[in-house]
Amino acid sequence: MKQNYDLSIWGDNWWIEKDKAWFVCGRYNLICCLDLKTKLCELVVYIPDTSHSKFRINSFCMKYQEELYCMPIKGKSIWIYNTVKLKFYEICIDCPNETLLNIRDFWVFDNKIYAVSNGLRQILEINPVKKKIENRYSLCNKGDIAKSIKDGSQIYSLCGEYGQIYQFDLVTKEIMAYKIGDRKFNTLCFDGERFWLSGNNKKLYVWNKEKNKIKILNNFPTQFGMYDFSKNSTGKVNNILDEYKFPIFLYSIVVGKSVWFIPYLTNKIIYIDQESFVLQVFEIEEENETKESILERTDLCYKYLFEYVKDNRYIGLFSIKNNCILEIDTFEQRYKYKQYDYCMSEACIEEYVKCYGNIFYECNLRDIEIYTILLKQKRIYTPEKNIKSVGSDICKTII
């Protein structure tokens, strides 16, 4: 009888289509497809990028018709995987001076795909039939784009370093710039009427574009603070400071009638009612850090990855501390860890191992888990020994 194994692979987003969830393993650049009905990962495919490091090469993805678009963070190309023909296509992107492309936001509009390159400060217009970039639209000349969102035929891009929002019209291709303030912003979302922003301090900003007015919310709970994720961490929260070196939130998300703010290094998930503007904490005891839990981290030294919103109700996060999906029911104010819900088949485990060549890292929990599985099955492959005298070879070379 074939056995299935716990799925605890992180990717930067899940693309949910009906009963399938597509994502790219951020550590090894592998495409995974999870059947949400059977809870079984049924596909693992290696993206044929030749970059030396595979870490976050193409870790965001979207599906359009029968093709999966794998967007580059550190990579130089968009990789397209045809899920019917089981074939890859590559769109190379011209980028000067080794610029980090960092494509995290993308949408379909009028049968074209529009993707924002945060590093290039450009919107790329992709023709999915010809599989080529047809146009590139420059948003600004300085500062990276922090976040982009789409509302109807408008894309709004936040240049957080300079406190500006750029509005790109997908029909006319015109660009308008709005100055929000001199402070630094990192996250942006839109509730249909107002824009919600956060930065590096204990303040949230609500911007009404039509009136060009900003409302500031600063009634943060006293226990709200930031962890130190350095190697000198004590595991304690600094809740004294109001201004931090790093962003306090990594994501802001509108779900139903609430706006949710997901921590970067801070200790509490915050949500706000859009009408009352009351700021509340969503408590998760299992997410409280200790010195040990912080120092155990290897790949990702922060709190969460935002994976999906489902049915305009459920928020899916990847808990880096607990190494699994954390799903929040925003209606019932409940949460559930999906650690043992999702599994990898034996065939997927084999493909997963094959893709990174039987090399395991003892400091990585996932590698330890995979290695243990293979040991139990007596399937660790030892390469043929090549016995050589290194000292003798050196001596011969010198002579």
PDB file of N, CA and C in Angstrom, residues 114-164:
ATOM      1  N   TYR A 114      -1.041  41.501 -17.459  1.00  0.00           N
ATOM      2  CA  TYR A 114      -0.282  42.676 -17.025  1.00  0.00           C
ATOM      3  C   TYR A 114       0.431  42.329 -15.722  1.00  0.00           C
ATOM      4  N   ALA A 115       1.741  42.499 -15.739  1.00  0.00           N
ATOM      5  CA  ALA A 115       2.552  42.161 -14.565  1.00  0.00           C
ATOM      6  C   ALA A 115       3.424  43.352 -14.199  1.00  0.00           C
ATOM      7  N   VAL A 116       3.529  43.618 -12.893  1.00  0.00           N
ATOM      8  CA  VAL A 116       4.330  44.755 -12.426  1.00  0.00           C
ATOM      9  C   VAL A 116       5.697  44.251 -11.970  1.00  0.00           C
ATOM     10  N   SER A 117       6.745  44.771 -12.605  1.00  0.00           N
ATOM     11  CA  SER A 117       8.111  44.503 -12.142  1.00  0.00           C
ATOM     12  C   SER A 117       8.491  45.594 -11.154  1.00  0.00           C
ATOM     13  N   ASN A 118       8.569  45.215  -9.880  1.00  0.00           N
ATOM     14  CA  ASN A 118       8.879  46.205  -8.847  1.00  0.00           C
ATOM     15  C   ASN A 118      10.271  46.796  -9.023  1.00  0.00           C
ATOM     16  N   GLY A 119      11.222  45.962  -9.452  1.00  0.00           N
ATOM     17  CA  GLY A 119      12.588  46.429  -9.623  1.00  0.00           C
ATOM     18  C   GLY A 119      12.764  47.340 -10.827  1.00  0.00           C
ATOM     19  N   LEU A 120      12.117  46.981 -11.943  1.00  0.00           N
ATOM     20  CA  LEU A 120      12.210  47.802 -13.150  1.00  0.00           C
ATOM     21  C   LEU A 120      11.314  49.038 -13.080  1.00  0.00           C
ATOM     22  N   ARG A 121      10.350  49.031 -12.117  1.00  0.00           N
ATOM     23  CA  ARG A 121       9.352  50.105 -12.000  1.00  0.00           C
ATOM     24  C   ARG A 121       8.514  50.208 -13.275  1.00  0.00           C
ATOM     25  N   GLN A 122       8.176  49.024 -13.821  1.00  0.00           N
ATOM     26  CA  GLN A 122       7.447  48.976 -15.088  1.00  0.00           C
ATOM     27  C   GLN A 122       6.266  48.010 -15.007  1.00  0.00           C
ATOM     28  N   ILE A 123       5.255  48.291 -15.842  1.00  0.00           N
ATOM     29  CA  ILE A 123       4.160  47.350 -16.068  1.00  0.00           C
ATOM     30  C   ILE A 123       4.427  46.663 -17.401  1.00  0.00           C
ATOM     31  N   LEU A 124       4.465  45.324 -17.380  1.00  0.00           N
ATOM     32  CA  LEU A 124       4.728  44.546 -18.585  1.00  0.00           C
ATOM     33  C   LEU A 124       3.414  44.046 -19.167  1.00  0.00           C
ATOM     34  N   GLU A 125       3.211  44.255 -20.441  1.00  0.00           N
ATOM     35  CA  GLU A 125       2.012  43.771 -21.138  1.00  0.00           C
ATOM     36  C   GLU A 125       2.390  42.532 -21.939  1.00  0.00           C
ATOM     37  N   ILE A 126       1.826  41.393 -21.558  1.00  0.00           N
ATOM     38  CA  ILE A 126       2.210  40.102 -22.131  1.00  0.00           C
ATOM     39  C   ILE A 126       1.097  39.567 -23.021  1.00  0.00           C
ATOM     40  N   ASN A 127       1.469  39.164 -24.221  1.00  0.00           N
ATOM     41  CA  ASN A 127       0.531  38.512 -25.142  1.00  0.00           C
ATOM     42  C   ASN A 127       0.623  37.008 -24.903  1.00  0.00           C
ATOM     43  N   PRO A 128      -0.424  36.387 -24.347  1.00  0.00           N
ATOM     44  CA  PRO A 128      -0.337  34.961 -24.015  1.00  0.00           C
ATOM     45  C   PRO A 128      -0.409  34.040 -25.229  1.00  0.00           C
ATOM     46  N   VAL A 129      -0.874  34.555 -26.353  1.00  0.00           N
ATOM     47  CA  VAL A 129      -0.921  33.744 -27.578  1.00  0.00           C
ATOM     48  C   VAL A 129       0.470  33.694 -28.205  1.00  0.00           C
ATOM     49  N   LYS A 130       1.080  34.865 -28.361  1.00  0.00           N
ATOM     50  CA  LYS A 130       2.423  34.946 -28.960  1.00  0.00           C
ATOM     51  C   LYS A 130       3.518  34.644 -27.945  1.00  0.00           C
ATOM     52  N   LYS A 131       3.148  34.645 -26.669  1.00  0.00           N
ATOM     53  CA  LYS A 131       4.097  34.395 -25.582  1.00  0.00           C
ATOM     54  C   LYS A 131       5.291  35.365 -25.660  1.00  0.00           C
ATOM     55  N   LYS A 132       4.951  36.638 -25.653  1.00  0.00           N
ATOM     56  CA  LYS A 132       5.976  37.674 -25.708  1.00  0.00           C
ATOM     57  C   LYS A 132       5.481  38.927 -24.999  1.00  0.00           C
ATOM     58  N   ILE A 133       6.437  39.736 -24.554  1.00  0.00           N
ATOM     59  CA  ILE A 133       6.098  41.031 -23.949  1.00  0.00           C
ATOM     60  C   ILE A 133       5.939  42.031 -25.082  1.00  0.00           C
ATOM     61  N   GLU A 134       4.736  42.570 -25.225  1.00  0.00           N
ATOM     62  CA  GLU A 134       4.449  43.481 -26.333  1.00  0.00           C
ATOM     63  C   GLU A 134       4.737  44.935 -25.984  1.00  0.00           C
ATOM     64  N   ASN A 135       4.522  45.297 -24.716  1.00  0.00           N
ATOM     65  CA  ASN A 135       4.760  46.683 -24.303  1.00  0.00           C
ATOM     66  C   ASN A 135       5.278  46.719 -22.871  1.00  0.00           C
ATOM     67  N   ARG A 136       6.053  47.762 -22.565  1.00  0.00           N
ATOM     68  CA  ARG A 136       6.522  48.011 -21.213  1.00  0.00           C
ATOM     69  C   ARG A 136       6.240  49.469 -20.886  1.00  0.00           C
ATOM     70  N   TYR A 137       5.583  49.697 -19.748  1.00  0.00           N
ATOM     71  CA  TYR A 137       5.184  51.054 -19.360  1.00  0.00           C
ATOM     72  C   TYR A 137       5.927  51.447 -18.086  1.00  0.00           C
ATOM     73  N   SER A 138       6.728  52.493 -18.165  1.00  0.00           N
ATOM     74  CA  SER A 138       7.500  52.954 -17.007  1.00  0.00           C
ATOM     75  C   SER A 138       6.632  53.808 -16.093  1.00  0.00           C
ATOM     76  N   LEU A 139       6.629  53.478 -14.807  1.00  0.00           N
ATOM     77  CA  LEU A 139       5.814  54.204 -13.832  1.00  0.00           C
ATOM     78  C   LEU A 139       6.565  55.392 -13.237  1.00  0.00           C
ATOM     79  N   CYS A 140       7.834  55.198 -12.908  1.00  0.00           N
ATOM     80  CA  CYS A 140       8.607  56.277 -12.277  1.00  0.00           C
ATOM     81  C   CYS A 140      10.081  56.038 -12.538  1.00  0.00           C
ATOM     82  N   ASN A 141      10.904  57.007 -12.189  1.00  0.00           N
ATOM     83  CA  ASN A 141      12.337  56.945 -12.467  1.00  0.00           C
ATOM     84  C   ASN A 141      13.186  56.560 -11.270  1.00  0.00           C
ATOM     85  N   LYS A 142      12.612  56.623 -10.066  1.00  0.00           N
ATOM     86  CA  LYS A 142      13.407  56.304  -8.880  1.00  0.00           C
ATOM     87  C   LYS A 142      12.534  55.636  -7.822  1.00  0.00           C
ATOM     88  N   GLY A 143      13.187  54.851  -6.974  1.00  0.00           N
ATOM     89  CA  GLY A 143      12.459  54.138  -5.920  1.00  0.00           C
ATOM     90  C   GLY A 143      11.806  52.874  -6.439  1.00  0.00           C
ATOM     91  N   ASP A 144      11.838  51.806  -5.650  1.00  0.00           N
ATOM     92  CA  ASP A 144      11.179  50.559  -6.048  1.00  0.00           C
ATOM     93  C   ASP A 144       9.675  50.634  -5.800  1.00  0.00           C
ATOM     94  N   ILE A 145       8.927  49.854  -6.563  1.00  0.00           N
ATOM     95  CA  ILE A 145       7.487  49.704  -6.317  1.00  0.00           C
ATOM     96  C   ILE A 145       7.306  48.715  -5.170  1.00  0.00           C
ATOM     97  N   ALA A 146       6.539  49.095  -4.161  1.00  0.00           N
ATOM     98  CA  ALA A 146       6.343  48.236  -2.982  1.00  0.00           C
ATOM     99  C   ALA A 146       5.177  47.273  -3.181  1.00  0.00           C
ATOM    100  N   LYS A 147       4.096  47.746  -3.804  1.00  0.00           N
ATOM    101  CA  LYS A 147       2.897  46.924  -3.956  1.00  0.00           C
ATOM    102  C   LYS A 147       2.020  47.504  -5.057  1.00  0.00           C
ATOM    103  N   SER A 148       1.344  46.613  -5.807  1.00  0.00           N
ATOM    104  CA  SER A 148       0.394  47.054  -6.830  1.00  0.00           C
ATOM    105  C   SER A 148      -0.909  46.292  -6.663  1.00  0.00           C
ATOM    106  N   ILE A 149      -2.015  46.980  -6.939  1.00  0.00           N
ATOM    107  CA  ILE A 149      -3.342  46.358  -6.879  1.00  0.00           C
ATOM    108  C   ILE A 149      -4.118  46.783  -8.121  1.00  0.00           C
ATOM    109  N   LYS A 150      -5.168  46.042  -8.436  1.00  0.00           N
ATOM    110  CA  LYS A 150      -6.010  46.359  -9.601  1.00  0.00           C
ATOM    111  C   LYS A 150      -7.448  46.552  -9.151  1.00  0.00           C
ATOM    112  N   ASP A 151      -8.085  47.592  -9.705  1.00  0.00           N
ATOM    113  CA  ASP A 151      -9.514  47.827  -9.483  1.00  0.00           C
ATOM    114  C   ASP A 151     -10.132  48.180 -10.831  1.00  0.00           C
ATOM    115  N   GLY A 152     -10.922  47.249 -11.365  1.00  0.00           N
ATOM    116  CA  GLY A 152     -11.521  47.465 -12.681  1.00  0.00           C
ATOM    117  C   GLY A 152     -10.450  47.586 -13.750  1.00  0.00           C
ATOM    118  N   SER A 153     -10.414  48.721 -14.442  1.00  0.00           N
ATOM    119  CA  SER A 153      -9.428  48.933 -15.505  1.00  0.00           C
ATOM    120  C   SER A 153      -8.259  49.794 -15.028  1.00  0.00           C
ATOM    121  N   GLN A 154      -8.089  49.901 -13.716  1.00  0.00           N
ATOM    122  CA  GLN A 154      -7.014  50.723 -13.154  1.00  0.00           C
ATOM    123  C   GLN A 154      -6.051  49.865 -12.324  1.00  0.00           C
ATOM    124  N   ILE A 155      -4.760  50.105 -12.526  1.00  0.00           N
ATOM    125  CA  ILE A 155      -3.740  49.522 -11.659  1.00  0.00           C
ATOM    126  C   ILE A 155      -3.151  50.650 -10.809  1.00  0.00           C
ATOM    127  N   TYR A 156      -3.057  50.397  -9.498  1.00  0.00           N
ATOM    128  CA  TYR A 156      -2.469  51.376  -8.582  1.00  0.00           C
ATOM    129  C   TYR A 156      -1.170  50.780  -8.029  1.00  0.00           C
ATOM    130  N   SER A 157      -0.078  51.505  -8.223  1.00  0.00           N
ATOM    131  CA  SER A 157       1.237  51.035  -7.770  1.00  0.00           C
ATOM    132  C   SER A 157       1.800  52.002  -6.743  1.00  0.00           C
ATOM    133  N   LEU A 158       2.246  51.432  -5.625  1.00  0.00           N
ATOM    134  CA  LEU A 158       2.764  52.233  -4.517  1.00  0.00           C
ATOM    135  C   LEU A 158       4.283  52.296  -4.574  1.00  0.00           C
ATOM    136  N   CYS A 159       4.815  53.513  -4.732  1.00  0.00           N
ATOM    137  CA  CYS A 159       6.247  53.747  -4.567  1.00  0.00           C
ATOM    138  C   CYS A 159       6.426  54.234  -3.131  1.00  0.00           C
ATOM    139  N   GLY A 160       6.564  53.282  -2.224  1.00  0.00           N
ATOM    140  CA  GLY A 160       6.494  53.589  -0.795  1.00  0.00           C
ATOM    141  C   GLY A 160       7.592  54.476  -0.289  1.00  0.00           C
ATOM    142  N   GLU A 161       8.757  54.397  -0.919  1.00  0.00           N
ATOM    143  CA  GLU A 161       9.908  55.176  -0.466  1.00  0.00           C
ATOM    144  C   GLU A 161       9.672  56.674  -0.611  1.00  0.00           C
ATOM    145  N   TYR A 162       8.882  57.048  -1.644  1.00  0.00           N
ATOM    146  CA  TYR A 162       8.632  58.471  -1.914  1.00  0.00           C
ATOM    147  C   TYR A 162       7.182  58.875  -1.665  1.00  0.00           C
ATOM    148  N   GLY A 163       6.392  57.959  -1.070  1.00  0.00           N
ATOM    149  CA  GLY A 163       5.022  58.291  -0.698  1.00  0.00           C
ATOM    150  C   GLY A 163       4.129  58.640  -1.869  1.00  0.00           C
ATOM    151  N   GLN A 164       4.301  57.910  -2.988  1.00  0.00           N
ATOM    152  CA  GLN A 164       3.501  58.193  -4.174  1.00  0.00           C
ATOM    153  C   GLN A 164       2.748  56.954  -4.643  1.00  0.00           C
TER     154      GLN A 164
END
